[in-house]
PDB file of C-alpha atoms in Angstrom:
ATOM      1  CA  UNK S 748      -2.407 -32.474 -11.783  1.00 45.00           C
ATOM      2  CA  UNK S 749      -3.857 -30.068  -9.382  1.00 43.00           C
ATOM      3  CA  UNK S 750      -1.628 -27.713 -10.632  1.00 46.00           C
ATOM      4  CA  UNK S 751      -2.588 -27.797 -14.116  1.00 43.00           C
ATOM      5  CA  UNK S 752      -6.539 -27.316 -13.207  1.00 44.00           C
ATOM      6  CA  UNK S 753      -5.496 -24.123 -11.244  1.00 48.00           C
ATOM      7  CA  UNK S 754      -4.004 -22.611 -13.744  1.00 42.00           C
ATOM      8  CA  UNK S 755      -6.659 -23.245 -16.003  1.00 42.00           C
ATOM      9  CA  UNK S 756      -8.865 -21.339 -13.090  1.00 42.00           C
ATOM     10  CA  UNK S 757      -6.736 -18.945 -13.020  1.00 44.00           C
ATOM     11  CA  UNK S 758      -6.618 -18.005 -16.346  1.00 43.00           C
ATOM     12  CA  UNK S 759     -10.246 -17.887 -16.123  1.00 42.00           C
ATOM     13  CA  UNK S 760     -10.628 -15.152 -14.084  1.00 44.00           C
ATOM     14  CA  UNK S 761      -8.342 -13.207 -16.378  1.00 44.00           C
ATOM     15  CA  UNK S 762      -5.271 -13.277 -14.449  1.00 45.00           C
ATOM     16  CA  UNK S 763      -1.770 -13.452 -15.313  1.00 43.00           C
ATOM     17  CA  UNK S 764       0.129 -16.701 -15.175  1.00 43.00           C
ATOM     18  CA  UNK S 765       4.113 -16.308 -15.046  1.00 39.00           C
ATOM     19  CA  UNK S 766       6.047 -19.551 -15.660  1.00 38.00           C
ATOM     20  CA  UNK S 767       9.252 -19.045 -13.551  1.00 37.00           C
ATOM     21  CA  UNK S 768      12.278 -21.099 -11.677  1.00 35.00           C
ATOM     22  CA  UNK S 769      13.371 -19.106  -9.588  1.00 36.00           C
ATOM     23  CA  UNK S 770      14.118 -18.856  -6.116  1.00 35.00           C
ATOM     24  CA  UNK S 771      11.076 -19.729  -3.619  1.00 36.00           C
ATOM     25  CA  UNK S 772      11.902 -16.151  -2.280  1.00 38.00           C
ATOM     26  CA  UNK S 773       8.328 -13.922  -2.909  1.00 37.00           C
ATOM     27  CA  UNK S 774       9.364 -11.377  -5.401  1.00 42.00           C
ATOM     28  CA  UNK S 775       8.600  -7.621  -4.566  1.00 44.00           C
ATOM     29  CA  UNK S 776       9.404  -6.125  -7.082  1.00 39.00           C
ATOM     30  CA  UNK S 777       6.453  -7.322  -9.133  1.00 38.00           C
ATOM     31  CA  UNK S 778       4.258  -5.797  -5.834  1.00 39.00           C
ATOM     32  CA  UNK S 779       5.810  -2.553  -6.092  1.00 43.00           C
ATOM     33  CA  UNK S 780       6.130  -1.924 -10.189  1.00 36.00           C
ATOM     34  CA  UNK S 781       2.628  -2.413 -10.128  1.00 39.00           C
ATOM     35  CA  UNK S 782       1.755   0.344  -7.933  1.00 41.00           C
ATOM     36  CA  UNK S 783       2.681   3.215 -10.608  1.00 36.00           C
ATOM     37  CA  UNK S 784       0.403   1.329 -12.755  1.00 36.00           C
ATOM     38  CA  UNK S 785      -2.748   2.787 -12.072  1.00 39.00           C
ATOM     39  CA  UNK S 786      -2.384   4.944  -8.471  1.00 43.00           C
ATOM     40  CA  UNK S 787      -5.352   7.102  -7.560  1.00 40.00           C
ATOM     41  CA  UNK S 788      -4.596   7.568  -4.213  1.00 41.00           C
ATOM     42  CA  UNK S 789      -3.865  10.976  -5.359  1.00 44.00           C
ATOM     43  CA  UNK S 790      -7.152  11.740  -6.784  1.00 51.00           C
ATOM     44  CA  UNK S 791      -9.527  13.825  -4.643  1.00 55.00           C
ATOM     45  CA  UNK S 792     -12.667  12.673  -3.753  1.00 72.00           C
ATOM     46  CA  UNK S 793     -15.442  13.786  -5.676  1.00 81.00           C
ATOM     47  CA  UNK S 794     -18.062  15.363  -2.692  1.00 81.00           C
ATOM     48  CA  UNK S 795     -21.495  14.760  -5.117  1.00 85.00           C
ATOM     49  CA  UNK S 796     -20.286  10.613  -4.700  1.00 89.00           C
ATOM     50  CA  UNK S 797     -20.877   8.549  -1.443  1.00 92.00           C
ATOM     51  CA  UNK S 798     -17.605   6.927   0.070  1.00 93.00           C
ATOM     52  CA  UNK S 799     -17.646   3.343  -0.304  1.00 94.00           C
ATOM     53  CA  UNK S 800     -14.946   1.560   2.136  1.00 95.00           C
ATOM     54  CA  UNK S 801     -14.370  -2.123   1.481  1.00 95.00           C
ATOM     55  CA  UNK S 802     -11.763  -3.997   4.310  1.00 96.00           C
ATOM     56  CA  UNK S 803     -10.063  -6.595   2.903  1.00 95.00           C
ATOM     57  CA  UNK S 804      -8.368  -7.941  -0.230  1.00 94.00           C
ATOM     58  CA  UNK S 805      -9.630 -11.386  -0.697  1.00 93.00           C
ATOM     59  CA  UNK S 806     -12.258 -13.156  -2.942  1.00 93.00           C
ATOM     60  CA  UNK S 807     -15.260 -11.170  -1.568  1.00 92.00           C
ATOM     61  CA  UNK S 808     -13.849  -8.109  -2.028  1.00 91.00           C
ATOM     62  CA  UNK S 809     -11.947  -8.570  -5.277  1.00 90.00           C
ATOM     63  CA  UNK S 810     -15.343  -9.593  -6.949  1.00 90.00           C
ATOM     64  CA  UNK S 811     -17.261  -6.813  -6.186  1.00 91.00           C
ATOM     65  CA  UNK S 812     -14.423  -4.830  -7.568  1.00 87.00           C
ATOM     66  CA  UNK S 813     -14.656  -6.394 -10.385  1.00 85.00           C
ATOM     67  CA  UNK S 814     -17.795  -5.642 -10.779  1.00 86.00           C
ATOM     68  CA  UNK S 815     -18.711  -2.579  -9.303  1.00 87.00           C
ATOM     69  CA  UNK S 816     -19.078   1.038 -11.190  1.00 85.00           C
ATOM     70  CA  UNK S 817     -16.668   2.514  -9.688  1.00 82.00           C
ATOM     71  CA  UNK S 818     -17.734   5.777 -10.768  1.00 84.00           C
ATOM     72  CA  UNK S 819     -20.906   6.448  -8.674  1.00 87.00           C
ATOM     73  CA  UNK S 820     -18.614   5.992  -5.413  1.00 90.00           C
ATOM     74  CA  UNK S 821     -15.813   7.322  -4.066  1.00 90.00           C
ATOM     75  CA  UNK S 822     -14.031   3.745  -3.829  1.00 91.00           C
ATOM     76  CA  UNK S 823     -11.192   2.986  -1.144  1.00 92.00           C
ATOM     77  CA  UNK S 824     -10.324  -0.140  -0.371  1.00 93.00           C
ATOM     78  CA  UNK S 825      -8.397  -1.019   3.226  1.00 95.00           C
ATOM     79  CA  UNK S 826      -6.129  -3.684   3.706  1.00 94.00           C
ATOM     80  CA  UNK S 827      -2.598  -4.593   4.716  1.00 93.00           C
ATOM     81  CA  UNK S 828      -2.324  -6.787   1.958  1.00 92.00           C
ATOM     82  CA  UNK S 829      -2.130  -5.255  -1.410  1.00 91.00           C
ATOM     83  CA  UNK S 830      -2.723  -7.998  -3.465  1.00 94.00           C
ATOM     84  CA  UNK S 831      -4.931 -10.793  -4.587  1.00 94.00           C
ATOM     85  CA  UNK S 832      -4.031 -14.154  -3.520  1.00 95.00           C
ATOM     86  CA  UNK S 833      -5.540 -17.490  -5.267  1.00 95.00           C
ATOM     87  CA  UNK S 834      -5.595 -20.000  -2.451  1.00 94.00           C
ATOM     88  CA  UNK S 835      -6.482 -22.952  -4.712  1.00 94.00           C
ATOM     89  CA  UNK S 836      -2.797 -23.043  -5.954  1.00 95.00           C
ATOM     90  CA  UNK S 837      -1.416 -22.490  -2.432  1.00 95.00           C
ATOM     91  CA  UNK S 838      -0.893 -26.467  -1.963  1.00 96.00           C
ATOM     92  CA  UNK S 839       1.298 -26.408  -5.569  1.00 96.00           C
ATOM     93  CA  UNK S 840       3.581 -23.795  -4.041  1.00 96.00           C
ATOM     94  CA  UNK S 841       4.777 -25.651  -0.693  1.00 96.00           C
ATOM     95  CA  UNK S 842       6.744 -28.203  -3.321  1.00 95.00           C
ATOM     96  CA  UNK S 843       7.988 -26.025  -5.607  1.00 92.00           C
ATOM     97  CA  UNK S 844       5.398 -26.803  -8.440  1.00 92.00           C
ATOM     98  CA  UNK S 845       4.249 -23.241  -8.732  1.00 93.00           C
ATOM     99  CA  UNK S 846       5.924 -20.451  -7.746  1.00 92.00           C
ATOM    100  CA  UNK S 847       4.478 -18.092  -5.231  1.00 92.00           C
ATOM    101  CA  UNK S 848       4.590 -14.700  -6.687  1.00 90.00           C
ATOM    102  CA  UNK S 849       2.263 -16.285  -9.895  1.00 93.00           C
ATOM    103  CA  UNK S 850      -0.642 -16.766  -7.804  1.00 95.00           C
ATOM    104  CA  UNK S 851      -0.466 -13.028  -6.462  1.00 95.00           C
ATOM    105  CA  UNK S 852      -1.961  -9.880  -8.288  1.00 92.00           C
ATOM    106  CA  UNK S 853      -1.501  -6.579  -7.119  1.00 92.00           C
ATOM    107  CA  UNK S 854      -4.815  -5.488  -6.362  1.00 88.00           C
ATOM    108  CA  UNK S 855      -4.244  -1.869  -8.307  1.00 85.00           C
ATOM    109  CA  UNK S 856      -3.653  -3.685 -11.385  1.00 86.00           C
ATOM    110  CA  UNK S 857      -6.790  -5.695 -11.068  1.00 79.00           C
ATOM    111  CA  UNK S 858      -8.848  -2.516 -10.966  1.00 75.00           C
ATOM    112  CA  UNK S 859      -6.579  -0.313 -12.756  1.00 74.00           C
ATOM    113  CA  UNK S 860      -6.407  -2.692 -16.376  1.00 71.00           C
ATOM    114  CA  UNK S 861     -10.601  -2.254 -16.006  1.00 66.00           C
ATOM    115  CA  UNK S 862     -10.600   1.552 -16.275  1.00 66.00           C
ATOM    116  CA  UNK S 863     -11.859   2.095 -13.009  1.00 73.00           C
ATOM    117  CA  UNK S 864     -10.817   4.708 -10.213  1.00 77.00           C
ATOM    118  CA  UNK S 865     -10.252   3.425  -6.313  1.00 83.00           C
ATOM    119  CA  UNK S 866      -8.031   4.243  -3.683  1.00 88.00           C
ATOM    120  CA  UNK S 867      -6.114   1.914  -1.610  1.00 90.00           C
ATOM    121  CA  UNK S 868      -4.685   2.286   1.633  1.00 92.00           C
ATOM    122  CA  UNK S 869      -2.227  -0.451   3.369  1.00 92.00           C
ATOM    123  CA  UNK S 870      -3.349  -0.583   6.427  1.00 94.00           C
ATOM    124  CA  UNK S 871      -4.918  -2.339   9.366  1.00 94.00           C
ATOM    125  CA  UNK S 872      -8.673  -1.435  10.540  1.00 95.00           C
ATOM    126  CA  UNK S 873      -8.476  -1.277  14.206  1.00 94.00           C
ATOM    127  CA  UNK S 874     -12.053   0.226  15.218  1.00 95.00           C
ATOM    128  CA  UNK S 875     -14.952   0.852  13.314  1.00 96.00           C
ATOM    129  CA  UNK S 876     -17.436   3.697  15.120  1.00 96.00           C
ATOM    130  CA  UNK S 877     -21.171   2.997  13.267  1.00 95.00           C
ATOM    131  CA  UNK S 878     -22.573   6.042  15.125  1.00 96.00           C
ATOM    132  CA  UNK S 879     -20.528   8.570  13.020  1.00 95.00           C
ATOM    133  CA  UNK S 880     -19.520   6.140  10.350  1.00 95.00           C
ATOM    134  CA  UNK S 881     -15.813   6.653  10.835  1.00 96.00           C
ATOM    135  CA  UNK S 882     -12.673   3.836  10.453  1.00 96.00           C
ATOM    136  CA  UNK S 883      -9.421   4.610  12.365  1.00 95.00           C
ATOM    137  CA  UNK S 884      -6.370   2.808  10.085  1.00 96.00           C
ATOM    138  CA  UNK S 885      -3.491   1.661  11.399  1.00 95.00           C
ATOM    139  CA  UNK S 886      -0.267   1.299   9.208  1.00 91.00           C
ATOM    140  CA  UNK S 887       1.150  -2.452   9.295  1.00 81.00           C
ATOM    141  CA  UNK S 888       4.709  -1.817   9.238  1.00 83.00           C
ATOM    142  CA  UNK S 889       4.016   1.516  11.623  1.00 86.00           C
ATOM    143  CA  UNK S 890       1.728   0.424  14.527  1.00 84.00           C
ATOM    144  CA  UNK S 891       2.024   4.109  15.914  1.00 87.00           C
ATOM    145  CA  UNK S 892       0.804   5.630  12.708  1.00 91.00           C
ATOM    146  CA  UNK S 893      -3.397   5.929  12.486  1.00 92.00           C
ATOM    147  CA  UNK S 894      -5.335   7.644  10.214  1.00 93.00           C
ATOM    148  CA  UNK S 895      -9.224   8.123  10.182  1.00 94.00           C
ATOM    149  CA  UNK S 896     -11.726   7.976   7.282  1.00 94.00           C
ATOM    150  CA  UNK S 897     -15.122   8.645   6.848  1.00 94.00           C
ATOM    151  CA  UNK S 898     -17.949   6.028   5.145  1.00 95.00           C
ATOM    152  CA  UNK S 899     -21.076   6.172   3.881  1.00 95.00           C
ATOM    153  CA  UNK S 900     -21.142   2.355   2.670  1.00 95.00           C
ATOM    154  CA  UNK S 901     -18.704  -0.642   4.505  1.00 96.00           C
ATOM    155  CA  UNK S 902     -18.168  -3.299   3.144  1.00 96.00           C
ATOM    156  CA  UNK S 903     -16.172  -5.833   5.527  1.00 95.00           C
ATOM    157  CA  UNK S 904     -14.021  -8.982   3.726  1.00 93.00           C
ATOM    158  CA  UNK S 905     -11.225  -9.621   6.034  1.00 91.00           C
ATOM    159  CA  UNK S 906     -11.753 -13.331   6.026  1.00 85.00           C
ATOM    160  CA  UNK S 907     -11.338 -15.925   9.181  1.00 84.00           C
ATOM    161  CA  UNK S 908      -8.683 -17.222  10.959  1.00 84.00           C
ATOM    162  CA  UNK S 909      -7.066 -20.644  11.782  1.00 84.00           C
ATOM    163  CA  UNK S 910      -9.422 -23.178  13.593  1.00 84.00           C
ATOM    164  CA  UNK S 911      -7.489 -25.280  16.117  1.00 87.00           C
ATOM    165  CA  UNK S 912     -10.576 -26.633  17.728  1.00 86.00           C
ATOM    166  CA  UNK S 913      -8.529 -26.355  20.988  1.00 87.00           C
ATOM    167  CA  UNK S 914      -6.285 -28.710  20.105  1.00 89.00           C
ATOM    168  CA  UNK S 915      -3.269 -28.342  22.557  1.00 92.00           C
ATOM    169  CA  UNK S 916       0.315 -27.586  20.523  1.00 92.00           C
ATOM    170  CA  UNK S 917      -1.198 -26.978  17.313  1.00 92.00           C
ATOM    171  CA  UNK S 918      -0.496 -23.349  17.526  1.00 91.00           C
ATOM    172  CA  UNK S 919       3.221 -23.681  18.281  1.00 92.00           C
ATOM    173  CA  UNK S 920       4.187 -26.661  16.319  1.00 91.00           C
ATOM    174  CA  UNK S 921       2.182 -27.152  13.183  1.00 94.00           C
ATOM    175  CA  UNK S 922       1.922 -25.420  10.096  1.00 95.00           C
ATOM    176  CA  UNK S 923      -0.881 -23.936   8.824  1.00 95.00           C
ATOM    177  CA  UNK S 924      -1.885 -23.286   4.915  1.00 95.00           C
ATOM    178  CA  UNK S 925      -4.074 -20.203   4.532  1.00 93.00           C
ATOM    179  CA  UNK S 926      -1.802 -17.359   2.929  1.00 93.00           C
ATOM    180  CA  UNK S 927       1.535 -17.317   0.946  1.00 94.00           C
ATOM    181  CA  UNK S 928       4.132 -17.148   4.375  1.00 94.00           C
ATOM    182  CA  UNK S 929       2.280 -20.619   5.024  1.00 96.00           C
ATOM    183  CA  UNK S 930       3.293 -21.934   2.143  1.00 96.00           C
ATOM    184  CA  UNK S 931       7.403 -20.662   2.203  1.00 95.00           C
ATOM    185  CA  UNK S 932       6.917 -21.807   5.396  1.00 96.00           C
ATOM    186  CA  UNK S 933       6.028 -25.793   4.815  1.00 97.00           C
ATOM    187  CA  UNK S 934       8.397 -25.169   1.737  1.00 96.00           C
ATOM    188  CA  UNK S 935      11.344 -24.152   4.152  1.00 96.00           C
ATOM    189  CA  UNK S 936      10.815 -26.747   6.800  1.00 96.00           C
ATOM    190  CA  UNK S 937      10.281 -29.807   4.236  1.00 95.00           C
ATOM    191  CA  UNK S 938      13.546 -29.076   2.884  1.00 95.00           C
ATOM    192  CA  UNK S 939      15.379 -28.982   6.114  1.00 96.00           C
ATOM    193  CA  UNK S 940      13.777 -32.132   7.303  1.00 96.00           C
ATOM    194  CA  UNK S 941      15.019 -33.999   4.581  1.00 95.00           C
ATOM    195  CA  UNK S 942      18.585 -32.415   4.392  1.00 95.00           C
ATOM    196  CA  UNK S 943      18.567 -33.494   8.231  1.00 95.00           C
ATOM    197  CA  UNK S 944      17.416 -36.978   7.478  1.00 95.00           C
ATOM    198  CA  UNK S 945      20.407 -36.862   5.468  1.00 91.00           C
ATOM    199  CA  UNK S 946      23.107 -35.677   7.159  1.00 90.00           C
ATOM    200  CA  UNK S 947      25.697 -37.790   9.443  1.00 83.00           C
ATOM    201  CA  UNK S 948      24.465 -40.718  10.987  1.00 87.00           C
ATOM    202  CA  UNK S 949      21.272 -40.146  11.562  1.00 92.00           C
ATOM    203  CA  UNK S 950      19.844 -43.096  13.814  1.00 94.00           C
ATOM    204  CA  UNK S 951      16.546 -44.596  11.398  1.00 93.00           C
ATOM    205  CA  UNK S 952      14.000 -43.213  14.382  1.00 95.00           C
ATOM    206  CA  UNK S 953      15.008 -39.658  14.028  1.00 95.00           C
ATOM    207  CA  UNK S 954      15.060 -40.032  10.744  1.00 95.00           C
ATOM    208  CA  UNK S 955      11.766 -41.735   9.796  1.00 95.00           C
ATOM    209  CA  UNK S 956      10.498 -38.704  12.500  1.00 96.00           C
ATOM    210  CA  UNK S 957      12.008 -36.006  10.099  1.00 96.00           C
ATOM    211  CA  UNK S 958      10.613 -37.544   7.014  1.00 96.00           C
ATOM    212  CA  UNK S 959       6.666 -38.312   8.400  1.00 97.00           C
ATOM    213  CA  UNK S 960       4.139 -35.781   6.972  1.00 97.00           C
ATOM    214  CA  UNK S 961       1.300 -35.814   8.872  1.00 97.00           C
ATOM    215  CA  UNK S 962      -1.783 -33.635   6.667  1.00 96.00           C
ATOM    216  CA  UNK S 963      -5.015 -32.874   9.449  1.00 94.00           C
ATOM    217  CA  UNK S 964      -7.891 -32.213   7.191  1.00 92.00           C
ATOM    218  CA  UNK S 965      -9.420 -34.049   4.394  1.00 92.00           C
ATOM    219  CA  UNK S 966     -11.344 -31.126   2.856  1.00 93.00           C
ATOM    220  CA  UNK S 967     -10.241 -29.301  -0.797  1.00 93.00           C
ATOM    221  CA  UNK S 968      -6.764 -28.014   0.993  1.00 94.00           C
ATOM    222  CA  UNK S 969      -5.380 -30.889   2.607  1.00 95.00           C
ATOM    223  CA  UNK S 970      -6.313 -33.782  -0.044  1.00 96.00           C
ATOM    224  CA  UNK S 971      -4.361 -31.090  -2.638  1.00 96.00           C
ATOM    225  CA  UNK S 972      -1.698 -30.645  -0.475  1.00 97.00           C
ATOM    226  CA  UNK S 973      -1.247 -34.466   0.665  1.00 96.00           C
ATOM    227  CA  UNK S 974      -1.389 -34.958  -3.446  1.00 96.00           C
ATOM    228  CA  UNK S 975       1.270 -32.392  -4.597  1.00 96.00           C
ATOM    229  CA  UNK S 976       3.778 -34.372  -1.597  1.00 96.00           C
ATOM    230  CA  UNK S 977       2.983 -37.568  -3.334  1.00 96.00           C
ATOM    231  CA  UNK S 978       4.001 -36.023  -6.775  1.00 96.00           C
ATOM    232  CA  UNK S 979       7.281 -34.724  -5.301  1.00 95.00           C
ATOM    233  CA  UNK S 980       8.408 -37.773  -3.761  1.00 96.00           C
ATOM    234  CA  UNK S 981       7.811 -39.912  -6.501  1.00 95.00           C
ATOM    235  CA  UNK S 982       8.787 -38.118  -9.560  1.00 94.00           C
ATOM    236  CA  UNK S 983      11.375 -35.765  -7.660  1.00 94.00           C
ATOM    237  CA  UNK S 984      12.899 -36.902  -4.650  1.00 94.00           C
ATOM    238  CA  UNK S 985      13.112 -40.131  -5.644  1.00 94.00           C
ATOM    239  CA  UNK S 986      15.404 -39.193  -8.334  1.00 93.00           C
ATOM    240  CA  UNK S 987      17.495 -36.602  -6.356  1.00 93.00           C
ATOM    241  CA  UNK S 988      17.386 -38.609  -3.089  1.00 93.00           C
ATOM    242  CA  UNK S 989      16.517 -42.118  -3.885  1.00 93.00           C
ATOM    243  CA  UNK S 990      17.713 -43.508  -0.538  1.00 91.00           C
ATOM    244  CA  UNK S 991      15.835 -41.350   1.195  1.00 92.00           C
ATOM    245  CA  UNK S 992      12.946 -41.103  -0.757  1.00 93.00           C
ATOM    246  CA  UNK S 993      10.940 -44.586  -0.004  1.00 93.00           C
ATOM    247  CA  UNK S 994      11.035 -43.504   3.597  1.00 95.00           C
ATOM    248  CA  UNK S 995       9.364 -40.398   3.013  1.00 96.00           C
ATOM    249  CA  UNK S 996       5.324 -41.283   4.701  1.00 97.00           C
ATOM    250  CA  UNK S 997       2.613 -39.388   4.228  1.00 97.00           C
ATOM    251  CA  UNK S 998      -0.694 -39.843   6.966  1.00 97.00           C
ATOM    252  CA  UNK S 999      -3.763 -37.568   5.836  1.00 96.00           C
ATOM    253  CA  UNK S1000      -6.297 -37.167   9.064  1.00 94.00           C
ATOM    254  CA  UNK S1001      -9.927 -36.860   8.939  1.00 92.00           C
ATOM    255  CA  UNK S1002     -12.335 -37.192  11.375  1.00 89.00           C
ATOM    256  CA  UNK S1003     -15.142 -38.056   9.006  1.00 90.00           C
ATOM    257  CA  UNK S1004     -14.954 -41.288   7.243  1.00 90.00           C
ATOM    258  CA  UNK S1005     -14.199 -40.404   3.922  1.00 91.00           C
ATOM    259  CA  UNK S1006     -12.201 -37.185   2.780  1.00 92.00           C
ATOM    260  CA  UNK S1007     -13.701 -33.958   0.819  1.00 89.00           C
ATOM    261  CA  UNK S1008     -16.800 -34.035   2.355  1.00 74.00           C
ATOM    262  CA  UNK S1009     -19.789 -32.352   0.952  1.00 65.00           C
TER     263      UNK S1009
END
């Protein structure tokens, strides 16, 4: 179900939708064919233009890409992830239901199939000086490799991070869903806790312990997420692993008293 609607989202924003079986592996090669597809890193810049600089490849900055005229700036866009991810589907690819590299679109080929010119740069921004209006870039994979760029205009859409609100142990035992490594993640360690829960004798404590999901959140990601574990018990694993399968429990937190709260 949730799938479904976020596919019909993402066709509405004009992206592509690949139906695939594959392996839950994300697929590279996809990443890095798209890169010859429209590269103007190589372009100079054009010194009559003002440099625009936007950090970040998320929804903020993918929309004013969209809709920016790219040619009254000198575009570059900074980030050490070069593409596009669409979070509402996240929840779908922890089970299997979609498969990760369909919800990610190289960012070149989201500005490149528009006609317009930018150049991207994957990197990390590790200091921004406002008195001379100058970035210093750090390559992900290369932490000893910087680079420095000038800016006339900054536009900064590097998102958040993970709240814990202090909550001791979340940070080294739970699993969080905000980009697609969460997701292989949860997808990895839901299939070893059931392949554990089946192995040997496994004493019914340990194993009702291996097969309890507990979901903290009741907002749009959790209630999705809680929903798509529900779908793959009951029309999946109770097929494939029917002894196993009734169980499986699912607990959904919230500290308010109803879920997705306005």
């Amino acid at each position: 179900m949730f799938a479904k609607t976020g596919l019909r989202v993402l066709r509405a924003h004009n992206m592509r939708v690949f139906r695939t079986y594959a392996t839950p592996a994300i697929d590279k090669t996809l990443l890095d064919a798209s890169k010859t597809l429209h590269d103007a890193s190589k372009k100079p810049y054009d010194a009559n233009k003002k440099t625009l600089v936007l950090l970040g490849t998320g929804w903020g900055t993918t929309t004013i890409l969209k809709n920016l005229d790219t040619h009254n700036f000198n575009v570059v866009v900074v980030s050490p992830r070069n593409y596009f991810l669409f979070t509402p589907l996240l929840p779908s690819c922890t089970v299997g239901t979609t498969e990760s590299r369909s919800i990610m679109e190289p960012i070149r080929h989201i500005v490149g199939r528009r006609g317009k010119d930018m150049r991207f740069i994957e990197a990390e921004c590790t200091d921004i000086d406002v008195a001379t209006k100058q970035l210093t870039l750090t390559r992900s994979l290369d932490p000893t490799a910087h680079t420095h760029i000038k800016y006339d205009h900054l536009v900064v859409g590097v998102g958040g991070t993970y709240n814990t609100f202090g909550t001791p142990g979340v940070e080294q035992h739970a699993c969080f869903l905000k980009e697609i490594n969460d997701a292989s993640k949860i997808r990895r360690r839901l299939k070893d806790a059931i392949e554990k829960a089946s192995f040997g004798d496994v004493a019914p404590e340990e194993r009702d312990r291996l097969l309890h999901v507990v979901v903290v959140g009741g907002g749009p990601t959790g209630v999705e997420f809680a929903g798509e574990m529900h779908d793959l018990v009951t029309e999946d694993l109770a097929k494939w692993v029917p002894s196993l399968s009734r169980h499986i429990k699912i607990t959904l937190v919230e500290a308010l008293p109803n879920v997705l709260p306005s």
